[in-house]
Amino acid sequence: MTFSIVAADVAAGQLGAAVQSRFLAVGALVPWARAGIGAVATQALADVTFGPRGLAALERGLDPASVIDELLAGDPLREQRQVGVVAADGRSASFTGSECFDHASSRVGDGFAAQGNILAGQAVVDRLETAFLATAGRPLPERLLAALEAAQAAGGDRRGQESAALVVVKPGGGYGGNHDRWLDLRVDAHPRPIEELGRLLGLHRLYFDRPDRADLIPVDDTLRAELAASIERFGYSPPGTPFGAALFAYLGWENLEERWIDADRIDPVVLHYIREHEGEGR
């Protein structure tokens, strides 16, 4: 009842997994990833231990095909399992057991493994692959989301939709910079979960993307006066608060602290956000 893709952006040092299913909270079971190691999707009659065990096997140096062999060795329900694995270097493998509910199949290539079961047809898995490949050059989260969208457009899970998830890891990519979980977005129950996942991805980009220092705007006297007046009108700082402290407090209140640099430079996304809110009469 699930289709998924695991993938690696080797150049960017990113790994991820995306999934949709007619199953409640699929993100709690299927996608697993660890920066510098790999990503795993475990589905059909999912054995959730395949996630951590698969990542541990990759960390020991096994290639993805050997990881799957190890996971399935001695498993009496192996023919009801489906699992995809990608390593940090882009090697990949996928397994679809002969007893998975039709339609069930897998596709693998350099940097990805795509798989699904209880699908509308082969085109669902084909579109996972083609959409991912067609978006080469775009950021990994957007490529994974595009793959889900294309697979759903091809019929998706033939029982319908319920939940979706997107996980992307990179070294130091998580909030605060001290862990690898850059993106961990879940839609646990929704009539159009992939669309909702796209909305959440947009919000995540707004709140948690770190600015490119080449794009920063110098805060001159004119801009400083504009920003100080806006922040004061918004009610986030009493009169007389130093500008830098007021700006940082405002960013923290609005959950934009990952976009903070210093009082002399501002992220253009933050500047647009402030001006947009001024226009709303906030």
Short mmCIF file of C-alpha atoms in Angstrom, two decimals:
data_model
loop_
_atom_site.label_atom_id
_atom_site.label_comp_id
_atom_site.label_asym_id
_atom_site.label_seq_id
_atom_site.Cartn_x
_atom_site.Cartn_y
_atom_site.Cartn_z
CA MET A 1 0.00 0.00 0.00
CA THR A 2 3.01 2.22 -0.42
CA PHE A 3 5.31 3.81 -2.96
CA SER A 4 8.65 5.31 -2.01
CA ILE A 5 12.01 6.48 -3.25
CA VAL A 6 15.35 6.62 -1.46
CA ALA A 7 18.07 8.75 -3.03
CA ALA A 8 21.51 10.29 -2.67
CA ASP A 9 22.86 13.62 -3.88
CA VAL A 10 26.50 12.61 -3.70
CA ALA A 11 27.92 16.04 -4.62
CA ALA A 12 25.84 17.81 -1.96
CA GLY A 13 26.40 15.12 0.68
CA GLN A 14 22.65 14.61 1.10
CA LEU A 15 20.54 11.47 1.51
CA GLY A 16 16.79 11.17 1.67
CA ALA A 17 13.59 9.20 1.39
CA ALA A 18 10.05 10.10 0.36
CA VAL A 19 6.93 7.97 0.69
CA GLN A 20 3.14 8.02 0.26
CA SER A 21 0.66 5.39 1.40
CA ARG A 22 -2.96 4.57 2.14
CA PHE A 23 -1.74 3.93 5.66
CA LEU A 24 -1.80 6.10 8.76
CA ALA A 25 1.46 7.91 9.63
CA VAL A 26 3.61 6.09 7.08
CA GLY A 27 6.52 8.37 7.98
CA ALA A 28 6.81 6.63 11.35
CA LEU A 29 7.65 3.31 9.71
CA VAL A 30 9.05 3.46 6.18
CA PRO A 31 11.82 6.11 5.76
CA TRP A 32 15.22 5.92 7.47
CA ALA A 33 18.38 7.90 6.71
CA ARG A 34 21.72 8.81 8.25
CA ALA A 35 24.16 11.40 6.91
CA GLY A 36 27.26 9.94 5.33
CA ILE A 37 25.79 6.42 5.50
CA GLY A 38 22.65 5.92 3.42
CA ALA A 39 18.87 5.71 3.34
CA VAL A 40 16.43 2.80 3.65
CA ALA A 41 12.72 2.35 2.90
CA THR A 42 11.01 -0.68 4.44
CA GLN A 43 7.44 -1.37 3.33
CA ALA A 44 4.78 -3.90 2.19
CA LEU A 45 4.68 -6.15 5.27
CA ALA A 46 7.22 -3.75 6.76
CA ASP A 47 9.85 -4.90 9.20
CA VAL A 48 10.70 -1.61 10.88
CA THR A 49 13.98 -3.06 12.17
CA PHE A 50 15.19 -3.08 8.55
CA GLY A 51 15.71 0.70 8.87
CA PRO A 52 18.25 0.83 11.70
CA ARG A 53 19.71 -2.57 10.83
CA GLY A 54 20.15 -1.58 7.21
CA LEU A 55 21.89 1.67 8.13
CA ALA A 56 24.16 -0.21 10.53
CA ALA A 57 25.08 -2.68 7.78
CA LEU A 58 25.88 0.17 5.38
CA GLU A 59 28.05 1.74 8.07
CA ARG A 60 29.94 -1.56 8.36
CA GLY A 61 30.77 -1.28 4.67
CA LEU A 62 28.26 -3.61 3.03
CA ASP A 63 26.98 -2.57 -0.39
CA PRO A 64 23.19 -2.07 -0.72
CA ALA A 65 22.54 -5.44 -2.37
CA SER A 66 24.44 -7.22 0.39
CA VAL A 67 22.56 -5.19 2.99
CA ILE A 68 19.26 -6.47 1.61
CA ASP A 69 20.58 -10.03 1.53
CA GLU A 70 21.56 -9.73 5.18
CA LEU A 71 18.19 -8.24 6.18
CA LEU A 72 16.24 -11.00 4.45
CA ALA A 73 18.44 -13.91 5.48
CA GLY A 74 16.37 -16.39 7.44
CA ASP A 75 13.25 -14.20 7.31
CA PRO A 76 10.22 -16.53 6.92
CA LEU A 77 8.16 -13.57 5.59
CA ARG A 78 10.76 -12.35 3.12
CA GLU A 79 8.46 -12.74 0.11
CA GLN A 80 6.03 -10.28 1.70
CA ARG A 81 8.72 -7.64 2.23
CA GLN A 82 9.75 -4.73 0.07
CA VAL A 83 12.86 -2.69 0.78
CA GLY A 84 14.98 -0.08 -1.00
CA VAL A 85 18.50 0.94 0.00
CA VAL A 86 20.86 3.65 -1.24
CA ALA A 87 24.38 4.28 0.01
CA ALA A 88 26.06 7.65 0.43
CA ASP A 89 28.14 7.02 -2.71
CA GLY A 90 25.00 6.47 -4.82
CA ARG A 91 25.02 2.67 -5.05
CA SER A 92 21.50 1.28 -4.69
CA ALA A 93 19.39 -1.86 -4.54
CA SER A 94 15.76 -2.81 -4.08
CA PHE A 95 13.84 -6.00 -3.32
CA THR A 96 10.19 -6.84 -3.98
CA GLY A 97 8.97 -10.13 -2.57
CA SER A 98 6.93 -12.43 -4.78
CA GLU A 99 3.99 -12.34 -2.34
CA CYS A 100 3.61 -8.55 -2.23
CA PHE A 101 0.15 -7.45 -3.35
CA ASP A 102 -0.08 -6.56 -7.02
CA HIS A 103 1.01 -4.33 -8.59
CA ALA A 104 4.41 -4.43 -6.91
CA SER A 105 7.82 -3.68 -8.43
CA SER A 106 11.10 -1.84 -8.04
CA ARG A 107 13.41 0.32 -10.16
CA VAL A 108 17.02 1.18 -9.30
CA GLY A 109 19.65 3.45 -10.80
CA ASP A 110 22.67 5.51 -9.92
CA GLY A 111 21.73 7.39 -6.76
CA PHE A 112 18.21 6.05 -6.18
CA ALA A 113 15.95 3.08 -5.54
CA ALA A 114 12.19 3.31 -6.21
CA GLN A 115 9.60 0.76 -5.14
CA GLY A 116 5.88 0.30 -4.58
CA ASN A 117 3.14 -2.22 -3.88
CA ILE A 118 -0.68 -2.27 -4.25
CA LEU A 119 -0.20 0.23 -7.07
CA ALA A 120 -2.41 1.25 -9.96
CA GLY A 121 0.21 -0.26 -12.28
CA GLN A 122 3.84 -0.34 -13.39
CA ALA A 123 3.61 3.29 -14.49
CA VAL A 124 3.63 4.41 -10.84
CA VAL A 125 7.14 3.10 -10.20
CA ASP A 126 8.26 4.17 -13.68
CA ARG A 127 7.19 7.74 -12.91
CA LEU A 128 9.04 7.71 -9.59
CA GLU A 129 12.17 7.02 -11.60
CA THR A 130 11.59 9.34 -14.56
CA ALA A 131 10.55 12.34 -12.44
CA PHE A 132 13.55 11.94 -10.19
CA LEU A 133 15.93 11.74 -13.15
CA ALA A 134 14.21 14.62 -14.99
CA THR A 135 14.79 16.95 -12.04
CA ALA A 136 18.56 16.45 -11.90
CA GLY A 137 20.23 19.66 -10.77
CA ARG A 138 17.45 20.67 -8.40
CA PRO A 139 17.78 20.28 -4.59
CA LEU A 140 17.19 16.76 -3.32
CA PRO A 141 14.01 17.56 -1.31
CA GLU A 142 12.30 19.02 -4.38
CA ARG A 143 13.40 16.06 -6.52
CA LEU A 144 11.94 13.58 -4.04
CA LEU A 145 8.69 15.51 -3.83
CA ALA A 146 8.48 15.70 -7.64
CA ALA A 147 8.87 11.92 -7.78
CA LEU A 148 5.95 11.43 -5.39
CA GLU A 149 3.79 13.88 -7.34
CA ALA A 150 4.51 12.11 -10.63
CA ALA A 151 3.82 8.68 -9.16
CA GLN A 152 0.51 9.86 -7.74
CA ALA A 153 -0.44 11.36 -11.11
CA ALA A 154 0.15 7.90 -12.61
CA GLY A 155 -2.42 6.36 -10.27
CA GLY A 156 -0.44 5.90 -7.07
CA ASP A 157 -1.64 3.51 -4.40
CA ARG A 158 -4.77 1.92 -5.86
CA ARG A 159 -6.47 2.06 -2.45
CA GLY A 160 -6.09 5.84 -2.32
CA GLN A 161 -4.12 8.36 -0.26
CA GLU A 162 -3.68 8.93 3.46
CA SER A 163 -0.18 9.88 4.56
CA ALA A 164 3.19 10.98 3.20
CA ALA A 165 6.65 11.80 4.50
CA LEU A 166 9.93 13.39 3.41
CA VAL A 167 13.25 12.88 5.21
CA VAL A 168 16.55 14.42 4.06
CA VAL A 169 19.80 14.34 6.04
CA LYS A 170 23.16 16.05 5.66
CA PRO A 171 26.06 16.63 8.07
CA GLY A 172 25.17 19.47 10.43
CA GLY A 173 22.00 20.14 8.48
CA GLY A 174 19.52 19.96 11.34
CA TYR A 175 18.15 22.83 13.41
CA GLY A 176 20.97 24.38 15.38
CA GLY A 177 23.61 22.69 13.22
CA ASN A 178 24.44 19.90 15.66
CA HIS A 179 22.67 16.95 14.02
CA ASP A 180 21.98 15.62 10.53
CA ARG A 181 18.15 15.75 10.22
CA TRP A 182 17.76 18.62 7.76
CA LEU A 183 14.17 17.77 6.80
CA ASP A 184 11.78 15.49 8.65
CA LEU A 185 8.28 16.29 7.42
CA ARG A 186 5.22 14.10 7.92
CA VAL A 187 1.59 14.29 6.90
CA ASP A 188 -0.02 11.57 8.99
CA ALA A 189 -3.64 11.76 7.78
CA HIS A 190 -4.85 13.99 4.94
CA PRO A 191 -7.01 13.58 1.82
CA ARG A 192 -4.16 14.95 -0.36
CA PRO A 193 -1.01 14.21 1.64
CA ILE A 194 1.52 14.87 -1.12
CA GLU A 195 0.11 18.35 -1.74
CA GLU A 196 0.20 19.03 1.99
CA LEU A 197 3.78 17.74 2.13
CA GLY A 198 4.69 20.28 -0.55
CA ARG A 199 3.13 23.07 1.52
CA LEU A 200 5.13 21.97 4.57
CA LEU A 201 8.32 21.87 2.51
CA GLY A 202 7.71 25.50 1.52
CA LEU A 203 7.27 26.48 5.17
CA HIS A 204 10.39 24.57 6.15
CA ARG A 205 12.35 26.44 3.49
CA LEU A 206 11.07 29.74 4.84
CA TYR A 207 11.78 29.11 8.50
CA PHE A 208 14.87 26.92 8.52
CA ASP A 209 16.93 27.48 5.37
CA ARG A 210 20.18 29.23 6.20
CA PRO A 211 20.99 32.25 4.04
CA ASP A 212 23.65 32.29 1.36
CA ARG A 213 26.12 34.86 2.60
CA ALA A 214 26.63 36.10 -0.95
CA ASP A 215 22.96 37.21 -0.97
CA LEU A 216 23.03 39.19 2.29
CA ILE A 217 21.95 42.82 2.18
CA PRO A 218 24.02 45.41 4.10
CA VAL A 219 21.96 47.25 6.70
CA ASP A 220 22.71 50.93 6.10
CA ASP A 221 21.25 53.79 8.17
CA THR A 222 18.12 54.07 6.02
CA LEU A 223 17.35 50.36 6.16
CA ARG A 224 18.16 50.20 9.88
CA ALA A 225 15.63 52.96 10.57
CA GLU A 226 12.98 51.18 8.48
CA LEU A 227 13.53 47.86 10.20
CA ALA A 228 13.63 49.35 13.70
CA ALA A 229 10.35 51.18 13.10
CA SER A 230 8.67 48.04 11.73
CA ILE A 231 9.79 45.83 14.61
CA GLU A 232 8.63 48.42 17.14
CA ARG A 233 5.23 48.69 15.45
CA PHE A 234 4.90 44.93 15.50
CA GLY A 235 5.28 45.15 19.28
CA TYR A 236 8.31 42.90 19.65
CA SER A 237 10.58 45.38 21.41
CA PRO A 238 10.04 48.35 23.71
CA PRO A 239 11.39 51.76 22.66
CA GLY A 240 15.10 52.12 23.30
CA THR A 241 15.98 48.44 22.70
CA PRO A 242 19.29 48.22 20.77
CA PHE A 243 18.62 47.48 17.11
CA GLY A 244 20.51 44.18 16.99
CA ALA A 245 18.77 42.82 20.07
CA ALA A 246 15.37 43.89 18.73
CA LEU A 247 15.97 42.31 15.33
CA PHE A 248 17.20 39.05 16.84
CA ALA A 249 14.22 38.94 19.22
CA TYR A 250 11.86 39.48 16.30
CA LEU A 251 13.44 36.67 14.27
CA GLY A 252 13.22 34.34 17.26
CA TRP A 253 9.56 35.19 17.87
CA GLU A 254 8.75 34.50 14.20
CA ASN A 255 10.79 31.22 14.16
CA LEU A 256 13.29 32.71 11.71
CA GLU A 257 16.36 32.46 13.94
CA GLU A 258 18.15 30.11 11.54
CA ARG A 259 18.24 33.09 9.12
CA TRP A 260 19.96 35.41 11.62
CA ILE A 261 23.45 36.65 10.72
CA ASP A 262 24.14 39.90 12.60
CA ALA A 263 22.83 43.44 12.99
CA ASP A 264 24.78 44.73 9.98
CA ARG A 265 23.49 42.25 7.36
CA ILE A 266 20.07 40.85 6.68
CA ASP A 267 18.79 37.86 4.75
CA PRO A 268 16.69 39.10 1.80
CA VAL A 269 14.03 36.52 2.71
CA VAL A 270 13.73 38.11 6.16
CA LEU A 271 13.56 41.59 4.66
CA HIS A 272 10.76 40.49 2.33
CA TYR A 273 8.97 38.83 5.26
CA ILE A 274 9.07 42.03 7.33
CA ARG A 275 7.93 44.24 4.47
CA GLU A 276 5.14 41.82 3.58
CA HIS A 277 3.88 41.91 7.14
CA GLU A 278 4.03 45.71 7.13
CA GLY A 279 1.88 45.63 4.01
CA GLU A 280 -0.65 43.46 5.83
CA GLY A 281 -0.91 46.13 8.52
CA ARG A 282 0.42 43.76 11.15
#
